[in-house]
mmCIF file of C-alpha atoms in Angstrom:
data_model
loop_
_atom_site.group_PDB
_atom_site.id
_atom_site.type_symbol
_atom_site.label_atom_id
_atom_site.label_comp_id
_atom_site.label_asym_id
_atom_site.label_seq_id
_atom_site.Cartn_x
_atom_site.Cartn_y
_atom_site.Cartn_z
ATOM 1 C CA MET A 200 8.404 -38.831 9.646
ATOM 2 C CA GLU A 201 8.767 -35.482 11.405
ATOM 3 C CA LEU A 202 10.723 -32.375 10.504
ATOM 4 C CA ARG A 203 13.024 -32.879 13.483
ATOM 5 C CA HIS A 204 14.077 -36.228 12.037
ATOM 6 C CA LEU A 205 15.122 -34.434 8.859
ATOM 7 C CA ARG A 206 16.934 -31.741 10.839
ATOM 8 C CA TYR A 207 18.803 -34.418 12.788
ATOM 9 C CA PHE A 208 19.809 -36.155 9.578
ATOM 10 C CA ILE A 209 20.939 -32.876 7.965
ATOM 11 C CA ALA A 210 23.120 -32.063 10.973
ATOM 12 C CA VAL A 211 24.795 -35.480 10.930
ATOM 13 C CA ALA A 212 25.215 -35.374 7.152
ATOM 14 C CA GLU A 213 26.850 -31.942 7.312
ATOM 15 C CA GLU A 214 29.070 -32.685 10.301
ATOM 16 C CA LEU A 215 29.810 -36.318 9.366
ATOM 17 C CA ASN A 216 30.278 -36.792 13.088
ATOM 18 C CA PHE A 217 27.583 -37.799 15.575
ATOM 19 C CA SER A 218 29.228 -36.043 18.537
ATOM 20 C CA ARG A 219 29.504 -32.690 16.737
ATOM 21 C CA ALA A 220 25.986 -33.051 15.321
ATOM 22 C CA ALA A 221 24.583 -33.769 18.798
ATOM 23 C CA GLU A 222 26.366 -30.718 20.181
ATOM 24 C CA ARG A 223 25.042 -28.571 17.341
ATOM 25 C CA LEU A 224 21.497 -29.792 17.969
ATOM 26 C CA HIS A 225 21.790 -29.528 21.762
ATOM 27 C CA VAL A 226 20.839 -33.180 22.251
ATOM 28 C CA SER A 227 22.760 -36.170 23.586
ATOM 29 C CA GLN A 228 24.347 -38.592 21.125
ATOM 30 C CA PRO A 229 22.393 -41.836 21.910
ATOM 31 C CA PRO A 230 18.926 -40.350 21.121
ATOM 32 C CA LEU A 231 20.380 -38.786 17.955
ATOM 33 C CA SER A 232 21.673 -42.162 16.799
ATOM 34 C CA ARG A 233 18.264 -43.727 17.494
ATOM 35 C CA GLN A 234 16.496 -41.019 15.475
ATOM 36 C CA ILE A 235 18.773 -41.617 12.476
ATOM 37 C CA ARG A 236 18.231 -45.390 12.676
ATOM 38 C CA GLY A 237 14.486 -44.772 12.930
ATOM 39 C CA LEU A 238 14.560 -42.553 9.834
ATOM 40 C CA GLU A 239 16.478 -45.230 7.897
ATOM 41 C CA ALA A 240 13.966 -47.858 9.003
ATOM 42 C CA GLU A 241 11.033 -45.687 7.938
ATOM 43 C CA LEU A 242 12.576 -44.959 4.533
ATOM 44 C CA LYS A 243 13.796 -48.550 4.228
ATOM 45 C CA ILE A 244 17.191 -47.367 2.979
ATOM 46 C CA LYS A 245 20.651 -46.872 4.440
ATOM 47 C CA LEU A 246 21.533 -43.172 4.649
ATOM 48 C CA LEU A 247 24.945 -43.379 6.328
ATOM 49 C CA ASP A 248 27.915 -45.689 6.324
ATOM 50 C CA ARG A 249 29.388 -45.468 9.801
ATOM 51 C CA ASN A 250 31.928 -47.180 11.933
ATOM 52 C CA THR A 251 34.063 -46.166 14.903
ATOM 53 C CA GLN A 252 36.418 -44.137 12.674
ATOM 54 C CA ARG A 253 34.171 -42.333 10.221
ATOM 55 C CA VAL A 254 30.699 -41.424 9.011
ATOM 56 C CA ARG A 255 29.890 -40.888 5.356
ATOM 57 C CA LEU A 256 26.789 -40.537 3.231
ATOM 58 C CA THR A 257 25.601 -43.330 1.013
ATOM 59 C CA ARG A 258 24.507 -42.531 -2.531
ATOM 60 C CA ALA A 259 20.905 -42.625 -1.354
ATOM 61 C CA GLY A 260 21.908 -40.448 1.601
ATOM 62 C CA HIS A 261 23.192 -37.722 -0.746
ATOM 63 C CA ALA A 262 19.877 -37.704 -2.628
ATOM 64 C CA VAL A 263 17.825 -37.631 0.569
ATOM 65 C CA LEU A 264 19.982 -34.812 1.997
ATOM 66 C CA ALA A 265 19.170 -32.487 -0.924
ATOM 67 C CA ARG A 266 15.459 -33.246 -0.593
ATOM 68 C CA ALA A 267 15.524 -32.930 3.206
ATOM 69 C CA ARG A 268 17.138 -29.488 3.006
ATOM 70 C CA LYS A 269 14.421 -28.293 0.621
ATOM 71 C CA LEU A 270 11.640 -29.679 2.822
ATOM 72 C CA VAL A 271 13.066 -27.947 5.906
ATOM 73 C CA ARG A 272 13.487 -24.657 4.005
ATOM 74 C CA ASP A 273 9.910 -24.884 2.743
ATOM 75 C CA ALA A 274 8.644 -25.595 6.254
ATOM 76 C CA GLU A 275 10.556 -22.624 7.658
ATOM 77 C CA SER A 276 9.233 -20.398 4.862
ATOM 78 C CA LEU A 277 5.694 -21.570 5.589
ATOM 79 C CA ARG A 278 6.115 -20.827 9.292
ATOM 80 C CA ALA A 279 7.467 -17.339 8.597
ATOM 81 C CA GLU A 280 4.660 -16.589 6.138
ATOM 82 C CA ALA A 281 1.999 -17.847 8.545
ATOM 83 C CA GLN A 282 3.444 -15.725 11.357
ATOM 84 C CA MET A 283 3.522 -12.662 9.105
ATOM 85 C CA ILE A 284 -0.114 -13.184 8.056
ATOM 86 C CA ASP A 285 -1.103 -13.616 11.694
ATOM 87 C CA LYS A 286 0.758 -10.428 12.622
ATOM 88 C CA GLU A 287 -0.852 -8.490 9.780
ATOM 89 C CA SER A 288 -4.304 -9.716 10.762
ATOM 90 C CA GLN A 289 -3.750 -8.365 14.278
ATOM 91 C CA GLU A 290 -2.356 -5.002 13.156
ATOM 92 C CA GLU A 291 -4.656 -2.206 12.122
ATOM 93 C CA LEU A 292 -3.691 -0.285 9.000
ATOM 94 C CA ARG A 293 -4.841 3.317 9.395
ATOM 95 C CA ILE A 294 -5.404 5.130 6.101
ATOM 96 C CA GLY A 295 -6.466 8.733 5.685
ATOM 97 C CA TYR A 296 -8.418 9.638 2.578
ATOM 98 C CA ALA A 297 -10.105 12.502 0.779
ATOM 99 C CA PRO A 298 -13.564 11.221 -0.270
ATOM 100 C CA SER A 299 -14.194 12.905 -3.618
ATOM 101 C CA PRO A 300 -10.673 12.733 -5.147
ATOM 102 C CA THR A 301 -10.367 9.039 -4.288
ATOM 103 C CA ALA A 302 -13.920 7.968 -5.152
ATOM 104 C CA LEU A 303 -12.819 6.148 -8.325
ATOM 105 C CA ILE A 304 -9.719 4.440 -6.923
ATOM 106 C CA ILE A 305 -10.175 3.638 -3.243
ATOM 107 C CA SER A 306 -12.231 0.458 -3.660
ATOM 108 C CA ARG A 307 -9.776 -0.922 -6.244
ATOM 109 C CA VAL A 308 -6.772 -0.209 -4.033
ATOM 110 C CA LEU A 309 -8.365 -1.799 -0.971
ATOM 111 C CA CYS A 310 -9.582 -4.818 -2.944
ATOM 112 C CA ARG A 311 -6.091 -5.436 -4.310
ATOM 113 C CA TYR A 312 -4.571 -4.899 -0.849
ATOM 114 C CA ASN A 313 -6.955 -7.477 0.608
ATOM 115 C CA GLU A 314 -5.728 -9.966 -2.001
ATOM 116 C CA LEU A 315 -2.114 -9.318 -1.018
ATOM 117 C CA SER A 316 -2.796 -9.291 2.719
ATOM 118 C CA PRO A 317 -5.920 -11.363 3.482
ATOM 119 C CA GLY A 318 -7.311 -10.827 6.947
ATOM 120 C CA ALA A 319 -5.547 -7.504 7.505
ATOM 121 C CA ARG A 320 -7.650 -4.872 9.268
ATOM 122 C CA VAL A 321 -8.023 -1.472 7.609
ATOM 123 C CA THR A 322 -9.517 1.649 9.175
ATOM 124 C CA LEU A 323 -10.305 4.622 6.939
ATOM 125 C CA HIS A 324 -10.206 8.189 8.256
ATOM 126 C CA ASP A 325 -11.957 10.973 6.336
ATOM 127 C CA LEU A 326 -9.591 13.910 6.897
ATOM 128 C CA THR A 327 -8.548 17.231 5.459
ATOM 129 C CA HIS A 328 -5.233 17.391 3.662
ATOM 130 C CA ALA A 329 -3.604 19.250 6.570
ATOM 131 C CA GLU A 330 -4.869 16.645 9.062
ATOM 132 C CA MET A 331 -3.404 13.842 6.941
ATOM 133 C CA LEU A 332 0.026 15.470 6.883
ATOM 134 C CA LEU A 333 0.000 16.018 10.649
ATOM 135 C CA ARG A 334 -1.096 12.467 11.445
ATOM 136 C CA LEU A 335 1.340 10.881 9.012
ATOM 137 C CA ARG A 336 4.247 12.716 10.628
ATOM 138 C CA ALA A 337 2.979 11.893 14.112
ATOM 139 C CA GLY A 338 2.716 8.187 13.255
ATOM 140 C CA LYS A 339 -1.062 8.195 13.750
ATOM 141 C CA LEU A 340 -1.656 7.280 10.097
ATOM 142 C CA HIS A 341 0.194 4.686 8.068
ATOM 143 C CA ALA A 342 -0.696 6.215 4.700
ATOM 144 C CA ALA A 343 -3.139 8.531 2.947
ATOM 145 C CA LEU A 344 -4.999 8.471 -0.358
ATOM 146 C CA THR A 345 -5.148 12.070 -1.496
ATOM 147 C CA ILE A 346 -4.170 14.736 -4.013
ATOM 148 C CA ARG A 347 -0.452 15.374 -4.514
ATOM 149 C CA PRO A 348 0.622 17.869 -1.827
ATOM 150 C CA PRO A 349 1.946 21.297 -2.854
ATOM 151 C CA PRO A 350 5.732 21.662 -3.089
ATOM 152 C CA GLY A 351 7.392 21.905 0.305
ATOM 153 C CA GLN A 352 4.823 19.762 2.129
ATOM 154 C CA THR A 353 6.281 16.344 1.373
ATOM 155 C CA ARG A 354 9.321 16.430 3.644
ATOM 156 C CA GLY A 355 9.865 12.906 4.950
ATOM 157 C CA LEU A 356 6.989 11.590 2.834
ATOM 158 C CA LYS A 357 6.707 9.904 -0.535
ATOM 159 C CA PHE A 358 3.869 10.299 -3.040
ATOM 160 C CA GLU A 359 2.985 7.648 -5.617
ATOM 161 C CA THR A 360 0.630 8.803 -8.372
ATOM 162 C CA ILE A 361 -2.228 6.406 -9.107
ATOM 163 C CA ARG A 362 -4.338 8.480 -11.500
ATOM 164 C CA ARG A 363 -4.310 11.843 -13.219
ATOM 165 C CA TYR A 364 -7.600 13.655 -13.739
ATOM 166 C CA PRO A 365 -8.405 16.592 -16.024
ATOM 167 C CA VAL A 366 -9.142 19.816 -14.164
ATOM 168 C CA GLY A 367 -12.101 22.061 -14.957
ATOM 169 C CA ILE A 368 -15.235 23.402 -13.337
ATOM 170 C CA ILE A 369 -18.626 22.246 -12.247
ATOM 171 C CA CYS A 370 -21.487 24.595 -13.054
ATOM 172 C CA SER A 371 -25.245 24.386 -12.826
ATOM 173 C CA ASN A 372 -26.997 22.654 -15.696
ATOM 174 C CA ALA A 373 -28.739 25.958 -16.460
ATOM 175 C CA SER A 374 -25.461 27.896 -16.796
ATOM 176 C CA PRO A 375 -24.345 28.975 -20.301
ATOM 177 C CA LEU A 376 -21.022 27.303 -19.505
ATOM 178 C CA ALA A 377 -22.807 23.937 -19.292
ATOM 179 C CA ARG A 378 -23.157 23.985 -23.083
ATOM 180 C CA GLN A 379 -19.394 24.297 -23.592
ATOM 181 C CA THR A 380 -17.141 21.301 -24.302
ATOM 182 C CA ALA A 381 -14.206 23.104 -22.666
ATOM 183 C CA VAL A 382 -13.572 26.332 -20.806
ATOM 184 C CA SER A 383 -10.592 28.651 -20.505
ATOM 185 C CA PRO A 384 -9.089 29.343 -17.054
ATOM 186 C CA SER A 385 -9.278 33.059 -17.919
ATOM 187 C CA VAL A 386 -13.071 32.784 -18.206
ATOM 188 C CA VAL A 387 -13.272 31.008 -14.852
ATOM 189 C CA ALA A 388 -11.050 33.686 -13.295
ATOM 190 C CA ARG A 389 -13.778 36.250 -14.099
ATOM 191 C CA SER A 390 -16.561 34.073 -12.667
ATOM 192 C CA ASP A 391 -18.062 33.909 -9.200
ATOM 193 C CA LEU A 392 -16.431 31.007 -7.366
ATOM 194 C CA VAL A 393 -17.738 28.503 -4.863
ATOM 195 C CA VAL A 394 -14.821 27.182 -2.811
ATOM 196 C CA TYR A 395 -13.983 25.160 0.274
ATOM 197 C CA ARG A 396 -13.351 27.125 3.453
ATOM 198 C CA ALA A 397 -9.796 28.414 3.526
ATOM 199 C CA ARG A 398 -9.377 27.629 7.241
ATOM 200 C CA GLU A 399 -9.893 23.888 6.749
ATOM 201 C CA PHE A 400 -8.698 23.603 3.133
ATOM 202 C CA PRO A 401 -5.825 26.051 2.549
ATOM 203 C CA GLU A 402 -4.292 23.692 -0.031
ATOM 204 C CA TYR A 403 -7.459 24.005 -2.150
ATOM 205 C CA HIS A 404 -7.037 27.782 -2.344
ATOM 206 C CA TYR A 405 -3.402 27.267 -3.342
ATOM 207 C CA TRP A 406 -4.605 24.814 -5.993
ATOM 208 C CA VAL A 407 -7.236 27.234 -7.395
ATOM 209 C CA SER A 408 -4.700 30.076 -7.528
ATOM 210 C CA LYS A 409 -2.243 27.826 -9.351
ATOM 211 C CA PHE A 410 -4.651 26.831 -12.105
ATOM 212 C CA LEU A 411 -6.202 30.289 -12.534
ATOM 213 C CA ARG A 412 -2.800 31.996 -12.243
ATOM 214 C CA MET A 413 -4.157 34.526 -9.789
ATOM 215 C CA SER A 414 -3.193 35.447 -6.250
ATOM 216 C CA LYS A 415 -5.635 34.216 -3.617
ATOM 217 C CA ASP A 416 -6.702 37.738 -2.688
ATOM 218 C CA ARG A 417 -7.854 38.406 -6.274
ATOM 219 C CA LEU A 418 -10.141 35.378 -6.570
ATOM 220 C CA MET A 419 -13.849 36.254 -6.975
ATOM 221 C CA ILE A 420 -15.073 34.058 -4.128
ATOM 222 C CA LEU A 421 -18.831 34.225 -3.649
ATOM 223 C CA GLN A 422 -19.290 31.401 -1.152
ATOM 224 C CA GLU A 423 -17.125 29.189 1.050
ATOM 225 C CA CYS A 424 -18.337 25.696 1.966
ATOM 226 C CA ALA A 425 -17.452 23.088 4.565
ATOM 227 C CA ASP A 426 -17.529 19.963 2.371
ATOM 228 C CA VAL A 427 -18.080 18.600 -1.106
ATOM 229 C CA LEU A 428 -21.839 18.216 -0.693
ATOM 230 C CA SER A 429 -22.301 21.869 0.212
ATOM 231 C CA VAL A 430 -20.057 22.919 -2.701
ATOM 232 C CA VAL A 431 -22.182 20.874 -5.101
ATOM 233 C CA ALA A 432 -25.410 22.239 -3.620
ATOM 234 C CA ALA A 433 -24.197 25.837 -3.999
ATOM 235 C CA VAL A 434 -23.122 25.241 -7.604
ATOM 236 C CA GLU A 435 -26.346 23.397 -8.416
ATOM 237 C CA SER A 436 -28.374 26.361 -7.147
ATOM 238 C CA GLY A 437 -26.522 28.700 -9.530
ATOM 239 C CA ARG A 438 -24.409 30.510 -6.931
ATOM 240 C CA GLY A 439 -21.239 30.143 -9.006
ATOM 241 C CA VAL A 440 -18.766 27.637 -10.390
ATOM 242 C CA ALA A 441 -16.260 25.482 -8.542
ATOM 243 C CA LEU A 442 -12.820 24.420 -9.676
ATOM 244 C CA VAL A 443 -12.527 20.622 -9.467
ATOM 245 C CA GLY A 444 -10.922 17.514 -10.886
ATOM 246 C CA GLU A 445 -12.949 15.208 -13.106
ATOM 247 C CA PHE A 446 -13.154 12.735 -10.212
ATOM 248 C CA ILE A 447 -16.042 14.838 -8.900
ATOM 249 C CA THR A 448 -18.322 13.205 -11.480
ATOM 250 C CA ALA A 449 -18.247 9.983 -9.460
ATOM 251 C CA VAL A 450 -19.804 11.859 -6.551
ATOM 252 C CA VAL A 451 -22.291 14.263 -8.157
ATOM 253 C CA GLY A 452 -23.713 12.331 -11.104
ATOM 254 C CA ASP A 453 -25.763 14.611 -13.353
ATOM 255 C CA ARG A 454 -26.711 17.137 -10.668
ATOM 256 C CA VAL A 455 -24.187 19.578 -12.144
ATOM 257 C CA ARG A 456 -22.114 19.731 -15.328
ATOM 258 C CA PHE A 457 -18.357 19.137 -15.423
ATOM 259 C CA VAL A 458 -16.549 21.197 -18.067
ATOM 260 C CA PRO A 459 -12.800 20.574 -18.490
ATOM 261 C CA PHE A 460 -10.233 23.272 -19.152
ATOM 262 C CA VAL A 461 -9.221 23.702 -22.787
ATOM 263 C CA SER A 462 -5.681 22.396 -22.283
ATOM 264 C CA ASP A 463 -4.884 18.826 -21.273
ATOM 265 C CA ALA A 464 -1.914 20.266 -19.398
ATOM 266 C CA HIS A 465 -4.358 21.065 -16.603
ATOM 267 C CA PHE A 466 -4.576 17.930 -14.490
ATOM 268 C CA VAL A 467 -4.492 16.852 -10.872
ATOM 269 C CA GLU A 468 -2.672 13.809 -9.489
ATOM 270 C CA VAL A 469 -4.309 11.522 -6.947
ATOM 271 C CA GLY A 470 -2.304 8.841 -5.219
ATOM 272 C CA LEU A 471 -0.802 7.333 -2.085
ATOM 273 C CA LEU A 472 1.146 9.403 0.439
ATOM 274 C CA TYR A 473 3.248 7.541 3.017
ATOM 275 C CA PRO A 474 6.433 7.883 5.114
ATOM 276 C CA GLN A 475 9.702 7.450 3.245
ATOM 277 C CA SER A 476 11.113 5.209 5.953
ATOM 278 C CA GLY A 477 10.119 3.177 8.968
ATOM 279 C CA PHE A 478 7.208 1.316 7.385
ATOM 280 C CA GLY A 479 6.480 -2.411 7.504
ATOM 281 C CA GLU A 480 5.184 -5.134 5.232
ATOM 282 C CA ASN A 481 1.615 -3.821 5.336
ATOM 283 C CA ILE A 482 2.663 -0.509 3.789
ATOM 284 C CA LYS A 483 4.774 -2.278 1.170
ATOM 285 C CA LYS A 484 1.720 -4.282 0.179
ATOM 286 C CA LEU A 485 -0.464 -1.166 0.167
ATOM 287 C CA VAL A 486 2.027 0.550 -2.153
ATOM 288 C CA ALA A 487 2.007 -2.516 -4.410
ATOM 289 C CA ALA A 488 -1.801 -2.538 -4.389
ATOM 290 C CA SER A 489 -1.878 1.149 -5.303
ATOM 291 C CA LEU A 490 0.620 0.814 -8.147
ATOM 292 C CA ALA A 491 -1.245 -2.196 -9.525
ATOM 293 C CA GLY A 492 -4.112 0.163 -10.395
ATOM 294 C CA LYS A 493 -1.873 2.945 -11.658
ATOM 295 C CA GLN A 494 -3.141 4.692 -14.756
ATOM 296 C CA PRO A 495 -0.794 4.325 -17.761
ATOM 297 C CA THR A 496 0.940 7.584 -18.686
#
């Protein structure tokens, strides 16, 4: 028995007329009649009562019709799903990411995405926040795992929070601050700061100003660095402290000490940034994978 036999039978059963069914199926009537007789012979039952005036379903024919429709629907669903999986496996999903903020979530998100879309190809791009925004809007990235953008930068984009991290500082293990269980932003505001370079990371300077409640020109910046490793090295050597989210601990281990701010109102959100419209099934599955690991609030 083949699916086309079931489709032929469904057409005849719905039309109750061999001529109309043949026209609907774009076949001639004699082969259609032979296919129906062949199906009846294979099933060893009579599906249709027919004569020169009418065609009607037998009781068995009614039962077989319901089952045949389900089998054809299932087959069509299987074909569509297989085609979608094949398409996804050929498409490359381009994801921007910020290494240190996403260190604790990126593997979980990608693992869950792989479960939802097996065989899909993913390419990760280590980018600055500004580069992610530009590439998302230019269609060169499908999504980005990053810190929530400042207000005014999310036009045309949507941000889904995955985790919230306490904000504080990292300091050298020899610093007096390393013995504290928490630190006040006002104390940090009077400290020498190690920061990322403003040219490449302007959003970081906005972020520091926000938490310390100081204008950028009043920050006591001792050293600017190009990446997280150089920031950690400068802090470790005692050059100053750096304002960070707790996610940094996944990167630095015990090389430096993380001290949170005194208030739990100081936190940073890390999540998935993607276009509000014009995305396909891969992005829907990536969003689902991201939300599956969302931290309870």
